[in-house]
Short mmCIF file of N, CA and C in Angstrom, two decimals:
data_model
loop_
_atom_site.label_atom_id
_atom_site.label_comp_id
_atom_site.label_asym_id
_atom_site.label_seq_id
_atom_site.Cartn_x
_atom_site.Cartn_y
_atom_site.Cartn_z
N MET A 189 8.24 -13.14 -15.27
CA MET A 189 8.44 -11.86 -14.43
C MET A 189 9.90 -12.11 -13.89
N SER A 190 10.58 -10.89 -14.28
CA SER A 190 12.22 -10.73 -13.67
C SER A 190 12.14 -10.29 -12.22
N GLN A 191 13.07 -10.66 -11.42
CA GLN A 191 13.16 -10.21 -10.28
C GLN A 191 13.44 -8.67 -10.12
N LEU A 192 12.64 -7.95 -9.31
CA LEU A 192 12.88 -6.60 -9.10
C LEU A 192 13.97 -6.41 -7.84
N SER A 193 14.78 -5.29 -8.01
CA SER A 193 15.77 -5.17 -7.09
C SER A 193 15.58 -3.61 -6.42
N TYR A 194 15.52 -3.72 -5.27
CA TYR A 194 15.37 -2.36 -4.51
C TYR A 194 16.47 -2.62 -3.39
N SER A 195 17.13 -1.34 -3.24
CA SER A 195 18.17 -1.44 -2.08
C SER A 195 17.42 -1.36 -0.77
N ASP A 196 18.13 -1.95 0.25
CA ASP A 196 17.49 -1.88 1.65
C ASP A 196 17.33 -0.43 2.06
N ASP A 197 18.32 0.50 1.70
CA ASP A 197 18.22 1.85 2.09
C ASP A 197 16.86 2.51 1.55
N PHE A 198 16.58 2.17 0.19
CA PHE A 198 15.38 2.63 -0.37
C PHE A 198 14.18 2.27 0.20
N ILE A 199 14.09 0.97 0.59
CA ILE A 199 13.00 0.32 1.21
C ILE A 199 12.93 0.86 2.68
N ARG A 200 13.89 1.01 3.23
CA ARG A 200 13.94 1.47 4.73
C ARG A 200 13.50 2.93 4.74
N SER A 201 13.98 3.72 3.86
CA SER A 201 13.52 5.18 3.81
C SER A 201 12.06 5.15 3.73
N ILE A 202 11.53 4.42 2.97
CA ILE A 202 9.96 4.43 2.72
C ILE A 202 9.26 3.99 4.12
N LEU A 203 9.72 2.99 4.55
CA LEU A 203 9.08 2.54 5.74
C LEU A 203 9.31 3.64 6.96
N THR A 204 10.31 4.29 6.99
CA THR A 204 10.49 5.32 8.12
C THR A 204 9.86 6.56 7.75
N ASP A 205 9.68 7.00 6.56
CA ASP A 205 9.34 8.41 6.16
C ASP A 205 7.65 8.17 6.11
N THR A 206 7.11 6.92 5.86
CA THR A 206 5.66 6.85 5.78
C THR A 206 4.96 7.09 7.12
N LYS A 207 3.81 7.71 7.13
CA LYS A 207 3.04 7.86 8.37
C LYS A 207 1.51 7.51 8.13
N THR A 208 1.01 7.84 6.88
CA THR A 208 -0.38 7.46 6.31
C THR A 208 -0.43 6.40 5.16
N ILE A 209 -1.11 5.39 5.26
CA ILE A 209 -1.01 4.39 4.42
C ILE A 209 -2.60 3.99 3.96
N ALA A 210 -2.82 4.14 2.75
CA ALA A 210 -4.21 3.74 2.12
C ALA A 210 -4.09 2.12 1.59
N VAL A 211 -4.89 1.26 2.22
CA VAL A 211 -4.54 -0.20 1.59
C VAL A 211 -5.68 -0.45 0.68
N VAL A 212 -5.58 -0.48 -0.60
CA VAL A 212 -6.38 -0.57 -1.70
C VAL A 212 -6.70 -2.18 -1.88
N GLY A 213 -8.01 -2.64 -1.77
CA GLY A 213 -8.25 -4.01 -1.94
C GLY A 213 -8.11 -4.63 -0.43
N ALA A 214 -8.24 -3.92 0.58
CA ALA A 214 -8.31 -4.51 2.02
C ALA A 214 -9.51 -5.49 1.87
N SER A 215 -9.34 -6.29 2.97
CA SER A 215 -10.48 -7.22 3.19
C SER A 215 -10.74 -7.10 4.84
N PRO A 216 -12.01 -7.22 5.21
CA PRO A 216 -12.29 -7.39 6.60
C PRO A 216 -12.09 -8.76 7.23
N LYS A 217 -11.79 -9.79 6.18
CA LYS A 217 -11.67 -11.13 6.48
C LYS A 217 -10.16 -11.46 7.16
N ALA A 218 -10.20 -12.04 8.50
CA ALA A 218 -8.84 -12.18 9.17
C ALA A 218 -8.03 -13.24 8.44
N VAL A 219 -8.56 -13.98 7.65
CA VAL A 219 -7.70 -14.94 6.86
C VAL A 219 -7.01 -14.49 5.58
N ARG A 220 -7.32 -13.17 5.22
CA ARG A 220 -6.74 -12.75 3.99
C ARG A 220 -5.71 -12.03 4.23
N PRO A 221 -4.61 -11.92 3.38
CA PRO A 221 -3.33 -11.41 3.53
C PRO A 221 -3.56 -9.90 3.82
N SER A 222 -4.42 -9.30 3.05
CA SER A 222 -4.49 -7.62 3.16
C SER A 222 -4.95 -7.38 4.68
N TYR A 223 -5.87 -8.34 5.30
CA TYR A 223 -6.18 -7.81 6.60
C TYR A 223 -4.87 -7.99 7.61
N GLY A 224 -4.12 -9.31 7.53
CA GLY A 224 -2.99 -9.22 8.20
C GLY A 224 -1.96 -8.19 8.04
N VAL A 225 -1.87 -7.86 6.81
CA VAL A 225 -0.65 -6.61 6.56
C VAL A 225 -1.30 -5.37 7.09
N SER A 226 -2.49 -5.17 6.95
CA SER A 226 -3.29 -3.82 7.36
C SER A 226 -3.17 -3.90 8.95
N GLN A 227 -3.44 -4.98 9.57
CA GLN A 227 -3.30 -5.06 10.98
C GLN A 227 -1.78 -4.71 11.73
N PHE A 228 -0.92 -5.55 10.85
CA PHE A 228 0.45 -5.15 11.17
C PHE A 228 1.00 -3.83 11.11
N LEU A 229 0.58 -3.13 10.09
CA LEU A 229 0.84 -1.92 9.89
C LEU A 229 0.27 -0.84 10.82
N ILE A 230 -0.93 -1.12 11.30
CA ILE A 230 -1.51 -0.30 12.26
C ILE A 230 -0.79 -0.42 13.59
N ARG A 231 -0.38 -1.79 13.85
CA ARG A 231 0.31 -2.30 15.24
C ARG A 231 1.64 -1.63 15.31
N GLN A 232 2.35 -1.16 13.92
CA GLN A 232 3.38 -0.57 13.98
C GLN A 232 3.37 1.05 14.07
N GLY A 233 2.21 1.43 14.17
CA GLY A 233 1.99 2.84 14.39
C GLY A 233 1.61 3.78 13.30
N TYR A 234 1.30 3.00 12.07
CA TYR A 234 1.08 3.79 10.86
C TYR A 234 -0.48 4.27 11.05
N GLU A 235 -1.02 5.18 10.24
CA GLU A 235 -2.11 5.55 10.18
C GLU A 235 -2.78 4.88 8.97
N VAL A 236 -3.58 3.76 9.15
CA VAL A 236 -3.88 3.00 8.08
C VAL A 236 -5.40 3.17 7.64
N TYR A 237 -5.80 3.42 6.44
CA TYR A 237 -7.04 3.47 5.88
C TYR A 237 -7.42 2.18 4.96
N PRO A 238 -8.22 1.23 5.31
CA PRO A 238 -8.61 0.34 4.48
C PRO A 238 -9.46 0.75 3.26
N ILE A 239 -9.32 0.39 2.08
CA ILE A 239 -10.07 0.89 0.88
C ILE A 239 -10.66 -0.38 0.24
N ASN A 240 -12.00 -0.26 0.07
CA ASN A 240 -12.72 -1.46 -0.54
C ASN A 240 -14.25 -1.05 -0.57
N PRO A 241 -14.77 -0.67 -1.75
CA PRO A 241 -15.97 -0.25 -1.99
C PRO A 241 -17.10 -1.31 -1.60
N GLY A 242 -16.71 -2.52 -1.30
CA GLY A 242 -17.68 -3.58 -1.14
C GLY A 242 -17.80 -3.84 0.24
N GLU A 243 -17.13 -2.89 1.18
CA GLU A 243 -17.15 -3.44 2.69
C GLU A 243 -17.49 -2.16 3.41
N PRO A 244 -18.58 -1.36 3.13
CA PRO A 244 -18.88 -0.01 3.87
C PRO A 244 -19.13 0.01 5.31
N ASP A 245 -19.42 -1.15 5.80
CA ASP A 245 -19.83 -1.19 7.21
C ASP A 245 -18.57 -2.00 8.28
N GLU A 246 -17.52 -2.36 7.54
CA GLU A 246 -16.54 -3.08 8.18
C GLU A 246 -15.35 -2.14 8.74
N THR A 247 -14.62 -2.79 9.68
CA THR A 247 -13.46 -2.15 10.20
C THR A 247 -12.15 -3.11 10.30
N ILE A 248 -10.98 -2.65 10.33
CA ILE A 248 -9.81 -3.50 10.59
C ILE A 248 -9.21 -2.50 11.93
N GLU A 249 -9.23 -3.34 13.06
CA GLU A 249 -8.49 -2.71 14.28
C GLU A 249 -9.25 -1.30 14.28
N GLY A 250 -10.58 -1.30 14.08
CA GLY A 250 -11.27 -0.01 14.52
C GLY A 250 -11.15 0.95 13.39
N ARG A 251 -10.37 0.71 12.30
CA ARG A 251 -10.41 1.66 11.20
C ARG A 251 -11.56 1.37 10.27
N ALA A 252 -12.28 2.20 9.88
CA ALA A 252 -13.50 2.22 8.99
C ALA A 252 -13.10 2.07 7.61
N PHE A 253 -13.59 1.16 6.66
CA PHE A 253 -13.45 1.08 5.38
C PHE A 253 -13.91 2.20 4.61
N LEU A 254 -13.16 2.74 3.61
CA LEU A 254 -13.54 3.83 2.71
C LEU A 254 -13.82 3.13 1.40
N PRO A 255 -14.67 3.75 0.69
CA PRO A 255 -14.89 3.27 -0.69
C PRO A 255 -14.06 3.48 -1.82
N SER A 256 -13.23 4.59 -1.65
CA SER A 256 -12.14 4.68 -2.73
C SER A 256 -11.16 5.79 -2.06
N LEU A 257 -9.91 6.02 -2.81
CA LEU A 257 -9.14 6.79 -2.48
C LEU A 257 -9.50 8.33 -2.54
N THR A 258 -10.63 8.63 -3.13
CA THR A 258 -11.08 9.99 -3.12
C THR A 258 -11.72 10.48 -1.89
N GLU A 259 -12.03 9.37 -1.25
CA GLU A 259 -12.70 9.75 0.20
C GLU A 259 -11.71 9.76 1.25
N MET A 260 -10.36 9.68 1.06
CA MET A 260 -9.38 9.73 2.15
C MET A 260 -9.68 10.98 2.91
N PRO A 261 -9.57 11.20 4.22
CA PRO A 261 -9.71 12.49 5.03
C PRO A 261 -8.43 13.11 5.14
N VAL A 262 -7.35 12.63 4.77
CA VAL A 262 -6.02 13.27 4.89
C VAL A 262 -5.14 12.84 3.69
N ALA A 263 -4.16 13.53 3.61
CA ALA A 263 -3.08 13.19 2.53
C ALA A 263 -2.49 11.89 2.79
N ILE A 264 -2.25 11.12 1.78
CA ILE A 264 -1.58 9.79 1.77
C ILE A 264 -0.05 9.63 1.63
N ASP A 265 0.62 9.17 2.47
CA ASP A 265 1.96 9.19 1.95
C ASP A 265 2.28 7.72 1.27
N MET A 266 1.62 6.63 1.26
CA MET A 266 1.82 5.50 0.52
C MET A 266 0.35 4.78 0.24
N VAL A 267 0.23 4.27 -0.85
CA VAL A 267 -0.93 3.43 -1.21
C VAL A 267 -0.21 2.02 -1.50
N ASP A 268 -0.90 1.13 -0.49
CA ASP A 268 -0.41 -0.38 -0.53
C ASP A 268 -1.39 -1.04 -1.43
N VAL A 269 -1.19 -1.68 -2.53
CA VAL A 269 -2.01 -2.28 -3.55
C VAL A 269 -2.10 -3.69 -3.31
N PHE A 270 -3.28 -4.23 -2.85
CA PHE A 270 -3.80 -5.61 -2.97
C PHE A 270 -4.78 -5.84 -3.87
N ARG A 271 -4.34 -5.78 -5.29
CA ARG A 271 -5.18 -5.95 -6.37
C ARG A 271 -4.34 -6.82 -7.35
N ARG A 272 -5.06 -7.48 -8.27
CA ARG A 272 -4.32 -8.29 -9.16
C ARG A 272 -3.55 -7.27 -9.95
N SER A 273 -2.57 -7.84 -10.78
CA SER A 273 -1.60 -6.88 -11.56
C SER A 273 -2.51 -6.07 -12.78
N GLU A 274 -3.44 -6.94 -13.28
CA GLU A 274 -4.34 -6.24 -14.28
C GLU A 274 -5.18 -5.12 -13.69
N ALA A 275 -5.35 -4.97 -12.52
CA ALA A 275 -6.05 -3.87 -11.88
C ALA A 275 -5.25 -2.71 -11.66
N VAL A 276 -4.03 -2.90 -11.53
CA VAL A 276 -3.10 -1.83 -11.12
C VAL A 276 -3.10 -0.56 -11.99
N GLY A 277 -3.24 -0.58 -13.34
CA GLY A 277 -3.31 0.55 -14.06
C GLY A 277 -4.50 1.48 -13.72
N GLY A 278 -5.64 0.88 -13.36
CA GLY A 278 -6.65 1.59 -13.13
C GLY A 278 -6.58 2.14 -11.48
N VAL A 279 -5.81 1.56 -10.86
CA VAL A 279 -5.60 2.12 -9.21
C VAL A 279 -4.62 3.33 -9.49
N VAL A 280 -3.59 3.16 -10.59
CA VAL A 280 -2.64 4.16 -10.69
C VAL A 280 -3.26 5.44 -11.27
N ASP A 281 -4.14 5.23 -12.18
CA ASP A 281 -5.04 6.44 -12.82
C ASP A 281 -5.71 7.11 -11.68
N GLU A 282 -6.25 6.34 -10.79
CA GLU A 282 -7.07 7.01 -9.59
C GLU A 282 -6.04 7.67 -8.60
N ILE A 283 -4.86 7.34 -8.62
CA ILE A 283 -3.94 7.82 -7.59
C ILE A 283 -3.50 9.07 -8.24
N LEU A 284 -3.16 9.12 -9.51
CA LEU A 284 -2.64 10.14 -10.22
C LEU A 284 -3.64 11.63 -10.19
N LYS A 285 -4.95 11.21 -9.74
CA LYS A 285 -5.73 12.41 -10.02
C LYS A 285 -5.69 12.98 -8.44
N LEU A 286 -5.22 12.25 -7.40
CA LEU A 286 -5.28 12.80 -6.08
C LEU A 286 -4.33 14.11 -5.94
N GLN A 287 -4.77 15.03 -5.04
CA GLN A 287 -3.99 16.22 -4.70
C GLN A 287 -3.94 16.38 -3.31
N PRO A 288 -2.87 16.30 -2.51
CA PRO A 288 -1.58 16.10 -3.26
C PRO A 288 -1.35 14.59 -3.60
N LEU A 289 -0.38 14.24 -4.59
CA LEU A 289 -0.12 13.00 -4.75
C LEU A 289 0.71 12.16 -3.58
N PRO A 290 0.41 10.99 -3.44
CA PRO A 290 1.03 10.15 -2.40
C PRO A 290 2.59 10.10 -2.86
N LYS A 291 3.37 9.69 -1.78
CA LYS A 291 4.91 9.71 -2.07
C LYS A 291 5.32 8.20 -2.73
N VAL A 292 4.59 7.25 -2.33
CA VAL A 292 4.75 5.85 -2.68
C VAL A 292 3.53 5.15 -3.26
N ILE A 293 3.84 4.25 -4.00
CA ILE A 293 2.84 3.15 -4.39
C ILE A 293 3.53 1.96 -4.11
N TRP A 294 3.04 0.89 -3.26
CA TRP A 294 3.63 -0.16 -3.13
C TRP A 294 2.63 -1.43 -3.60
N MET A 295 3.21 -2.21 -4.52
CA MET A 295 2.44 -3.31 -4.96
C MET A 295 2.80 -4.58 -4.25
N GLN A 296 1.87 -5.33 -3.76
CA GLN A 296 2.06 -6.50 -2.92
C GLN A 296 2.79 -7.63 -3.56
N LEU A 297 3.10 -8.77 -2.81
CA LEU A 297 3.71 -9.90 -3.66
C LEU A 297 2.96 -10.46 -4.74
N GLY A 298 3.60 -10.69 -5.93
CA GLY A 298 3.24 -11.11 -6.98
C GLY A 298 2.33 -10.04 -7.97
N VAL A 299 2.38 -8.81 -7.35
CA VAL A 299 1.63 -7.66 -8.35
C VAL A 299 2.75 -6.76 -8.82
N ARG A 300 2.59 -6.73 -10.24
CA ARG A 300 3.45 -5.88 -10.93
C ARG A 300 2.84 -5.51 -12.01
N ASP A 301 3.00 -4.18 -12.45
CA ASP A 301 2.61 -3.53 -13.71
C ASP A 301 3.63 -2.37 -14.05
N ASP A 302 4.52 -2.74 -14.88
CA ASP A 302 5.84 -1.91 -15.31
C ASP A 302 5.33 -0.52 -15.78
N ALA A 303 4.12 -0.74 -16.87
CA ALA A 303 3.70 0.62 -17.40
C ALA A 303 3.07 1.56 -16.43
N ALA A 304 2.31 1.00 -15.58
CA ALA A 304 1.65 1.90 -14.51
C ALA A 304 2.75 2.36 -13.54
N ALA A 305 3.72 1.60 -13.36
CA ALA A 305 4.78 2.04 -12.26
C ALA A 305 5.50 3.21 -13.23
N ALA A 306 5.84 3.09 -14.48
CA ALA A 306 6.58 4.18 -15.00
C ALA A 306 5.77 5.57 -15.05
N ARG A 307 4.25 5.44 -15.29
CA ARG A 307 3.52 6.49 -15.18
C ARG A 307 3.51 7.14 -13.80
N ALA A 308 3.57 6.33 -12.77
CA ALA A 308 3.62 7.02 -11.41
C ALA A 308 4.96 7.48 -11.21
N GLU A 309 5.92 6.96 -11.47
CA GLU A 309 7.37 7.56 -11.31
C GLU A 309 7.61 8.82 -12.06
N ALA A 310 6.92 8.84 -13.30
CA ALA A 310 7.06 10.04 -14.18
C ALA A 310 6.44 11.13 -13.44
N ALA A 311 5.40 10.97 -12.58
CA ALA A 311 4.74 11.90 -11.87
C ALA A 311 5.53 12.19 -10.46
N GLY A 312 6.61 11.59 -10.19
CA GLY A 312 7.44 11.79 -9.03
C GLY A 312 7.03 10.88 -7.83
N ILE A 313 6.15 9.91 -8.03
CA ILE A 313 6.11 8.95 -6.96
C ILE A 313 6.94 7.60 -7.19
N LYS A 314 7.48 7.22 -5.98
CA LYS A 314 8.18 6.10 -5.68
C LYS A 314 7.34 4.72 -5.92
N VAL A 315 7.93 3.91 -6.50
CA VAL A 315 7.14 2.67 -6.69
C VAL A 315 8.02 1.34 -6.29
N VAL A 316 7.24 0.63 -5.52
CA VAL A 316 7.78 -0.62 -5.04
C VAL A 316 6.81 -1.84 -5.79
N MET A 317 7.34 -2.77 -6.35
CA MET A 317 6.47 -3.92 -6.87
C MET A 317 7.00 -5.17 -6.25
N ASP A 318 6.08 -6.03 -6.13
CA ASP A 318 6.35 -7.51 -5.84
C ASP A 318 6.95 -7.64 -4.41
N ARG A 319 6.64 -6.97 -3.46
CA ARG A 319 7.29 -6.78 -2.10
C ARG A 319 5.98 -6.74 -1.14
N CYS A 320 6.37 -7.08 0.09
CA CYS A 320 5.41 -6.86 1.33
C CYS A 320 5.95 -6.11 2.45
N PRO A 321 5.28 -5.04 2.84
CA PRO A 321 5.92 -4.37 3.85
C PRO A 321 5.94 -5.12 5.30
N LYS A 322 5.00 -5.97 5.35
CA LYS A 322 4.89 -6.77 6.54
C LYS A 322 6.25 -7.76 6.76
N ILE A 323 6.69 -8.03 5.54
CA ILE A 323 8.08 -8.83 5.47
C ILE A 323 9.23 -7.99 5.67
N GLU A 324 9.18 -6.78 4.95
CA GLU A 324 10.49 -5.76 4.84
C GLU A 324 10.49 -5.08 6.23
N TRP A 325 9.46 -4.75 6.85
CA TRP A 325 9.59 -3.94 8.09
C TRP A 325 10.36 -4.80 9.06
N PRO A 326 10.10 -5.99 9.31
CA PRO A 326 10.67 -6.71 10.61
C PRO A 326 12.22 -6.99 10.10
N ARG A 327 12.47 -7.10 8.75
CA ARG A 327 13.76 -7.30 8.40
C ARG A 327 14.52 -6.25 8.58
N LEU A 328 14.21 -5.05 8.06
CA LEU A 328 14.78 -3.81 8.16
C LEU A 328 14.76 -2.80 9.50
N LEU A 329 13.68 -3.04 10.04
CA LEU A 329 13.48 -1.98 11.11
C LEU A 329 13.19 -2.78 12.55
N GLY A 330 12.97 -4.00 12.42
CA GLY A 330 12.47 -4.90 13.62
C GLY A 330 13.62 -5.13 14.67
#
C-alpha cells in the first residue's frame, strides 16, 4: 500500500465544514478505537451517529446506535468508516444510494479501497483513506 497524500488545507476544510458524522462500524466497547474516535468527535461538537446493526440498544455519549445509514434522521456530511478494507465497497454502495449524498467518506487508519474511492469521487464525494480524524483534528485545529 503506497502512502496517500492529502494537503493540510484539504483535511482542515473537511474537519471545519463537517457538522454531522455517521460512524460505520462503531462499537459500544470503550477499548475499541471506533468508540474513542466517536467520543472524541462528539466532544469536539460534531453531531455523531454510531452505525452498527449488532448494537441496537447501545449508546456512545448518549447517542443511540442506528442499524444502517438508511436509518439516519438527518443528512450526513461525512461517513467515517471503521470496517476492513474488503468491506468498504459495500459501504460505498450503500452510501451512493443516500439522498442527499454525504460530502465526505473518511476511511480510518489501515482502511483503503481505491476502486470504491474512485466510485465515490465520481459521484462528487471527497474521499480520505488511511487517516484518523482524532489525529488530524488536534494537529490542524487544536
